[in-house]
Short mmCIF file of C-alpha atoms in Angstrom, two decimals:
data_model
loop_
_atom_site.label_atom_id
_atom_site.label_comp_id
_atom_site.label_asym_id
_atom_site.label_seq_id
_atom_site.Cartn_x
_atom_site.Cartn_y
_atom_site.Cartn_z
CA MET R 1 0.00 0.00 0.00
CA ASN R 2 1.43 3.37 -1.07
CA THR R 3 1.84 5.58 1.99
CA ASN R 4 1.88 8.71 -0.20
CA ARG R 5 -1.53 8.07 -1.74
CA PRO R 6 -4.73 9.41 -0.18
CA LYS R 7 -6.64 7.02 2.08
CA ILE R 8 -10.38 6.41 2.20
CA LEU R 9 -12.10 4.72 5.15
CA VAL R 10 -15.31 2.79 4.51
CA VAL R 11 -17.33 1.99 7.65
CA ASP R 12 -20.22 -0.49 7.46
CA ASP R 13 -21.27 -3.37 9.69
CA THR R 14 -22.57 -5.42 6.73
CA PRO R 15 -19.80 -7.39 4.95
CA ALA R 16 -21.69 -7.38 1.66
CA ASN R 17 -21.85 -3.62 1.72
CA LEU R 18 -18.11 -3.42 2.29
CA VAL R 19 -17.50 -5.71 -0.68
CA ALA R 20 -19.79 -3.62 -2.85
CA MET R 21 -18.14 -0.38 -1.81
CA ARG R 22 -14.72 -1.88 -2.45
CA ARG R 23 -15.81 -2.68 -6.00
CA LEU R 24 -17.26 0.79 -6.55
CA LEU R 25 -14.07 2.44 -5.32
CA ALA R 26 -11.70 0.21 -7.25
CA ARG R 27 -10.96 2.97 -9.77
CA ALA R 28 -10.40 5.65 -7.13
CA ASP R 29 -6.79 6.74 -6.91
CA ALA R 30 -6.65 6.01 -3.18
CA ASP R 31 -5.94 3.25 -0.68
CA ILE R 32 -9.13 1.79 0.76
CA PHE R 33 -9.46 0.89 4.44
CA GLU R 34 -12.47 -0.90 5.89
CA ALA R 35 -14.05 -0.99 9.34
CA ALA R 36 -17.01 -3.15 10.42
CA SER R 37 -17.85 -1.10 13.55
CA GLY R 38 -17.64 2.34 15.02
CA ASN R 39 -14.90 1.36 17.46
CA GLU R 40 -12.82 -0.18 14.68
CA ALA R 41 -13.29 2.98 12.62
CA LEU R 42 -12.12 5.22 15.46
CA ALA R 43 -9.04 3.05 16.01
CA LEU R 44 -8.13 3.37 12.33
CA CYS R 45 -8.70 7.14 12.42
CA LEU R 46 -6.24 7.45 15.27
CA ASP R 47 -3.58 5.59 13.25
CA HIS R 48 -4.15 7.08 9.78
CA GLN R 49 -4.94 10.37 8.11
CA PHE R 50 -7.92 9.85 5.83
CA ALA R 51 -8.84 11.99 2.86
CA LEU R 52 -12.47 10.86 3.26
CA VAL R 53 -14.61 8.70 5.53
CA LEU R 54 -17.66 6.95 4.01
CA LEU R 55 -19.71 6.15 7.08
CA ASP R 56 -22.80 4.00 7.53
CA VAL R 57 -25.26 5.55 9.97
CA ASN R 58 -27.13 2.53 11.27
CA MET R 59 -24.61 0.39 13.17
CA PRO R 60 -24.90 -1.48 16.49
CA GLU R 61 -23.15 -0.32 19.68
CA MET R 62 -21.87 2.96 18.18
CA ASP R 63 -23.85 4.47 15.34
CA GLY R 64 -22.52 6.78 12.62
CA PHE R 65 -23.61 9.93 14.43
CA GLU R 66 -21.46 9.04 17.44
CA VAL R 67 -18.47 8.14 15.26
CA ALA R 68 -18.77 11.41 13.33
CA GLN R 69 -19.12 13.39 16.56
CA PHE R 70 -15.92 11.85 17.96
CA ILE R 71 -13.97 12.54 14.76
CA SER R 72 -15.15 16.14 14.50
CA GLU R 73 -14.32 16.86 18.15
CA THR R 74 -10.79 15.38 18.01
CA ASP R 75 -8.29 18.12 17.15
CA HIS R 76 -6.10 16.29 14.66
CA LEU R 77 -9.12 14.58 13.03
CA SER R 78 -11.55 17.48 12.90
CA GLU R 79 -10.71 18.41 9.30
CA THR R 80 -11.50 14.88 8.02
CA PRO R 81 -14.53 15.04 5.68
CA ILE R 82 -17.31 12.51 6.47
CA ILE R 83 -20.01 11.38 4.06
CA PHE R 84 -22.89 9.39 5.49
CA VAL R 85 -23.86 6.43 3.31
CA THR R 86 -27.31 5.23 4.36
CA ALA R 87 -30.76 4.16 3.28
CA ALA R 88 -32.20 5.39 6.56
CA TYR R 89 -32.40 8.84 8.18
CA ALA R 90 -33.02 10.51 4.84
CA ASP R 91 -35.41 13.09 6.27
CA ASP R 92 -34.38 16.68 6.93
CA ILE R 93 -34.23 16.32 10.72
CA ASN R 94 -31.76 13.45 10.57
CA ARG R 95 -29.76 15.17 7.84
CA ILE R 96 -29.41 18.19 10.12
CA LYS R 97 -28.41 15.86 12.94
CA GLY R 98 -25.75 14.34 10.69
CA TYR R 99 -24.38 17.71 9.63
CA THR R 100 -24.31 18.79 13.27
CA ALA R 101 -22.33 15.64 14.12
CA GLY R 102 -19.72 16.59 11.53
CA ALA R 103 -20.86 15.09 8.21
CA VAL R 104 -20.26 17.12 5.05
CA ASP R 105 -22.62 15.17 2.77
CA TYR R 106 -25.01 12.24 2.35
CA ILE R 107 -25.09 9.44 -0.22
CA ALA R 108 -28.29 7.40 -0.32
CA LYS R 109 -28.50 3.63 -0.69
CA PRO R 110 -28.73 2.00 -3.13
CA ILE R 111 -25.61 3.86 -4.19
CA ASN R 112 -25.48 5.56 -7.55
CA ASP R 113 -22.04 4.74 -8.93
CA VAL R 114 -21.73 8.02 -10.86
CA ILE R 115 -22.66 10.13 -7.84
CA LEU R 116 -20.26 8.23 -5.59
CA GLN R 117 -17.35 8.48 -8.03
CA SER R 118 -18.00 12.21 -8.57
CA LYS R 119 -18.09 13.04 -4.87
CA VAL R 120 -15.08 10.88 -4.06
CA LYS R 121 -13.12 12.52 -6.87
CA ILE R 122 -13.93 15.98 -5.56
CA PHE R 123 -12.82 15.16 -2.00
CA LEU R 124 -9.63 13.48 -3.18
CA GLU R 125 -8.79 16.58 -5.24
CA LEU R 126 -9.48 18.77 -2.22
CA TYR R 127 -7.25 16.53 -0.09
CA ARG R 128 -4.41 16.69 -2.60
CA ALA R 129 -4.76 20.46 -2.92
CA ARG R 130 -4.71 20.85 0.85
CA ALA R 131 -1.67 18.55 1.07
CA LEU R 132 0.14 20.65 -1.53
CA LEU R 133 -0.81 23.82 0.31
CA GLN R 134 0.42 22.36 3.61
CA GLN R 135 3.65 21.32 1.95
CA ALA R 136 4.10 24.84 0.60
CA LEU R 137 3.33 26.30 4.04
CA ASP R 138 5.80 23.91 5.69
CA GLU R 139 8.48 24.87 3.18
CA LEU R 140 7.70 28.54 3.72
CA SER R 141 7.87 28.07 7.50
CA LEU R 142 11.20 26.28 7.15
CA ARG R 143 12.54 29.03 4.92
CA ASN R 144 11.32 31.67 7.37
CA GLN R 145 13.15 29.85 10.16
CA GLN R 146 16.27 29.71 8.01
CA LEU R 147 15.95 33.42 7.20
CA THR R 148 15.42 34.24 10.87
CA THR R 149 18.53 32.28 11.75
CA GLU R 150 20.49 33.92 8.93
CA VAL R 151 19.35 37.41 9.96
CA ALA R 152 20.20 36.69 13.61
CA GLU R 153 23.63 35.40 12.62
CA ARG R 154 24.23 38.37 10.32
CA THR R 155 23.14 40.76 13.08
CA ARG R 156 25.44 38.98 15.52
CA MET R 157 28.34 39.22 13.11
CA GLU R 158 27.65 42.91 12.43
CA GLN R 159 27.55 43.57 16.16
CA LEU R 160 30.78 41.63 16.59
CA VAL R 161 32.47 43.59 13.80
CA ARG R 162 31.25 46.89 15.27
CA HIS R 163 32.43 45.82 18.71
CA GLN R 164 35.83 44.78 17.37
CA ALA R 165 36.15 48.11 15.55
CA THR R 166 35.48 50.10 18.71
CA HIS R 167 36.92 47.91 21.47
CA ASP R 168 40.36 46.69 22.45
CA ALA R 169 40.78 43.04 21.53
CA LEU R 170 42.84 42.18 24.63
CA THR R 171 40.96 43.90 27.45
CA GLY R 172 37.52 44.41 25.92
CA LEU R 173 37.63 48.10 26.91
CA PRO R 174 36.67 50.85 24.46
CA ASN R 175 39.58 51.66 22.16
CA ARG R 176 40.95 55.04 21.11
CA THR R 177 38.29 55.48 18.39
CA LEU R 178 35.31 54.90 20.68
CA PHE R 179 36.91 56.92 23.47
CA ARG R 180 37.30 59.91 21.19
CA ASP R 181 33.59 59.64 20.26
CA ARG R 182 32.61 59.48 23.94
CA LEU R 183 34.84 62.43 24.81
CA GLU R 184 33.50 64.56 21.95
CA ASP R 185 29.94 63.70 23.03
CA ALA R 186 30.76 64.71 26.61
CA ILE R 187 32.19 68.03 25.37
CA ALA R 188 29.07 68.71 23.31
CA VAL R 189 26.78 67.92 26.25
CA GLY R 190 28.93 70.00 28.58
CA ASP R 191 28.71 72.99 26.26
CA ALA R 192 24.96 72.59 25.75
CA GLU R 193 23.89 71.74 29.30
CA GLY R 194 26.77 72.98 31.45
CA GLY R 195 27.76 69.55 32.72
CA SER R 196 31.12 68.84 34.32
CA PHE R 197 33.56 65.99 33.83
CA ALA R 198 37.25 65.21 34.15
CA LEU R 199 39.64 63.45 31.79
CA ALA R 200 42.40 61.23 33.21
CA TYR R 201 45.34 59.82 31.25
CA ILE R 202 47.09 56.82 32.84
CA ASP R 203 50.51 55.39 32.05
CA ILE R 204 51.60 52.20 33.83
CA ASP R 205 54.89 52.46 35.74
CA GLY R 206 56.88 49.23 35.60
CA PHE R 207 54.91 47.54 32.83
CA LYS R 208 57.92 47.32 30.49
CA GLY R 209 59.90 45.41 33.11
CA VAL R 210 57.13 42.81 33.46
CA ASN R 211 56.58 42.50 29.73
CA ASP R 212 60.29 42.27 28.86
CA GLY R 213 61.32 40.21 31.86
CA HIS R 214 58.51 37.64 31.89
CA GLY R 215 57.25 37.69 28.30
CA HIS R 216 54.27 39.03 26.39
CA ALA R 217 51.90 36.52 27.98
CA ALA R 218 52.67 38.05 31.37
CA GLY R 219 52.29 41.56 29.93
CA ASP R 220 48.91 40.68 28.44
CA ALA R 221 47.71 39.11 31.69
CA LEU R 222 48.78 42.25 33.56
CA LEU R 223 46.98 44.58 31.15
CA LYS R 224 43.77 42.58 31.52
CA ALA R 225 44.09 42.67 35.31
CA ILE R 226 44.64 46.46 35.24
CA ALA R 227 41.62 46.92 32.97
CA GLY R 228 39.50 44.92 35.40
CA ARG R 229 40.56 47.03 38.35
CA LEU R 230 39.91 50.30 36.52
CA ASP R 231 36.51 49.11 35.35
CA SER R 232 35.48 47.93 38.83
CA ARG R 233 36.49 51.18 40.52
CA THR R 234 34.72 53.58 38.18
CA ARG R 235 31.06 54.43 37.84
CA GLU R 236 28.78 52.94 35.23
CA SER R 237 28.46 56.36 33.61
CA ASP R 238 32.26 56.71 33.31
CA THR R 239 34.25 55.42 30.34
CA VAL R 240 37.49 53.46 30.75
CA ALA R 241 39.52 52.97 27.56
CA ARG R 242 42.80 51.43 26.52
CA LEU R 243 44.49 53.86 24.17
CA GLY R 244 47.28 51.45 23.24
CA GLY R 245 50.28 49.75 24.83
CA ASP R 246 50.15 50.42 28.57
CA GLU R 247 48.22 53.70 28.27
CA PHE R 248 44.66 54.05 29.53
CA ALA R 249 42.20 56.91 29.72
CA VAL R 250 39.18 57.49 31.94
CA LEU R 251 36.29 59.88 31.35
CA LEU R 252 35.04 60.77 34.85
CA ASN R 253 31.52 62.16 34.77
CA ASP R 254 30.19 64.59 37.37
CA ALA R 255 33.63 65.69 38.57
CA ALA R 256 32.78 69.11 39.94
CA ASP R 257 36.25 70.41 40.81
CA ALA R 258 39.95 69.59 40.81
CA GLN R 259 39.85 68.18 44.35
CA SER R 260 37.12 65.64 43.61
CA ALA R 261 38.77 64.69 40.29
CA LEU R 262 42.12 64.10 42.01
CA ALA R 263 40.45 62.07 44.77
CA ARG R 264 38.80 59.75 42.24
CA CYS R 265 42.06 59.39 40.33
CA GLN R 266 43.93 58.59 43.54
CA THR R 267 41.49 55.71 44.08
CA LEU R 268 42.46 54.38 40.65
CA CYS R 269 46.15 54.90 41.35
CA ASP R 270 45.91 52.98 44.63
CA ALA R 271 44.00 50.14 42.97
CA ILE R 272 46.59 49.75 40.23
CA ALA R 273 49.41 49.72 42.81
CA GLU R 274 47.97 46.76 44.72
CA PRO R 275 50.04 43.57 44.16
CA TYR R 276 49.05 41.20 41.34
CA THR R 277 49.19 37.44 41.13
CA LEU R 278 49.09 36.55 37.45
CA GLU R 279 48.35 33.14 35.93
CA VAL R 280 50.86 32.77 33.09
CA ASN R 281 51.26 29.50 31.18
CA GLY R 282 50.14 27.46 34.16
CA SER R 283 52.40 29.31 36.62
CA ARG R 284 51.63 32.00 39.18
CA LEU R 285 53.59 35.25 38.91
CA ALA R 286 53.59 37.96 41.58
CA VAL R 287 54.21 41.51 40.33
CA THR R 288 53.87 45.03 41.67
CA ILE R 289 53.56 48.13 39.51
CA GLY R 290 52.32 51.70 39.76
CA ALA R 291 50.58 54.33 37.65
CA SER R 292 51.26 57.93 36.66
CA ILE R 293 47.94 59.74 36.21
CA GLY R 294 47.32 63.16 34.74
CA VAL R 295 43.85 64.65 35.15
CA THR R 296 42.20 67.83 33.90
CA LEU R 297 38.72 69.34 34.16
CA PHE R 298 36.42 70.21 31.30
CA ILE R 299 35.92 73.94 30.81
CA PRO R 300 32.92 75.13 28.79
CA GLY R 301 34.13 75.98 25.30
CA ASP R 302 36.91 73.38 25.52
CA ALA R 303 38.11 71.77 22.33
CA TYR R 304 39.01 68.09 22.09
CA ASP R 305 42.68 68.77 21.43
CA ARG R 306 43.02 71.17 24.37
CA ILE R 307 41.59 68.85 27.02
CA VAL R 308 43.53 65.83 25.69
CA ALA R 309 46.77 67.78 25.64
CA ALA R 310 46.18 69.02 29.20
CA ALA R 311 45.60 65.49 30.53
CA ASP R 312 48.58 64.11 28.61
CA THR R 313 50.90 66.86 29.86
CA ALA R 314 49.76 66.30 33.45
CA MET R 315 50.47 62.57 33.09
CA TYR R 316 54.05 63.25 31.97
CA ASP R 317 54.42 65.69 34.86
CA ALA R 318 53.41 62.83 37.19
CA LYS R 319 56.08 60.57 35.67
CA ARG R 320 58.76 63.24 35.88
CA SER R 321 57.93 64.08 39.48
CA GLY R 322 58.43 60.55 40.77
CA LYS R 323 55.75 58.29 39.20
CA ASN R 324 52.94 56.40 40.95
CA ARG R 325 51.02 59.61 41.63
CA CYS R 326 48.24 61.86 40.31
CA VAL R 327 48.87 65.35 38.96
CA PHE R 328 46.23 67.91 38.01
CA GLY R 329 46.80 69.97 34.89
#
């Protein structure tokens, strides 16, 4: 039996009627199933998807109305078309009862071969059309899922590319490009709304000795540890960036005056100076470094170059005056 062909279920408790129906349906392009009772019919319906059920009404134990009612009220069977085949219940009241139970049509006994073949043909064509439509919908759903996945992956890749373009690959901090954007935005807001902020430039004292003496893996581990300390000791509204090498910058929002800016920078300086225990190639390495920090305040009307130069100059003043300290400029 071809599993791809439509299936028709014939339900009748009289063997002779089943034989007759089998003969009448011999030319139908469908696989024919037979049931001699309502219970047998329901069992077959649960195991197969039928394009059409030809159902005798007058059966013992469970009549056709009850079988049709069960089929129409079962979710995955409710779309199965049912035609009552009967010599009885031909009056309007029983026809209405049959339609209410879920039947879509009646065929009277004795069966007219032409009428039966015509109606069966129509329902088989409807079944095939619905199957094709479902196949198209399934393919469309699959394609939509594929497109959704592709769009999500493309979005993820675009976000990754944007992140890589604006963030330091080693530490994950904003890079020089993103920091400049943030600083220019802060200047624009400060000019428009009168806000205050400070800019700190940080150069690590002793980094070269660690990097040269213990290798680049140690230097990289140290830079990541420094980035973590800076990030954990600044506010969410601040911006910590790695400008390159062992140079960092911090945009400190809401720094009202030089004293408060220096106090916040001293916190960063103290954090960086705390001893480190680095995991390098399976070994633990203890190192101690310091930081020279130059900090300056935003002044309304400031240009990007002026405030950057002021912070950079103050940082070099910190290095020249003994390192591991904060200098305001």
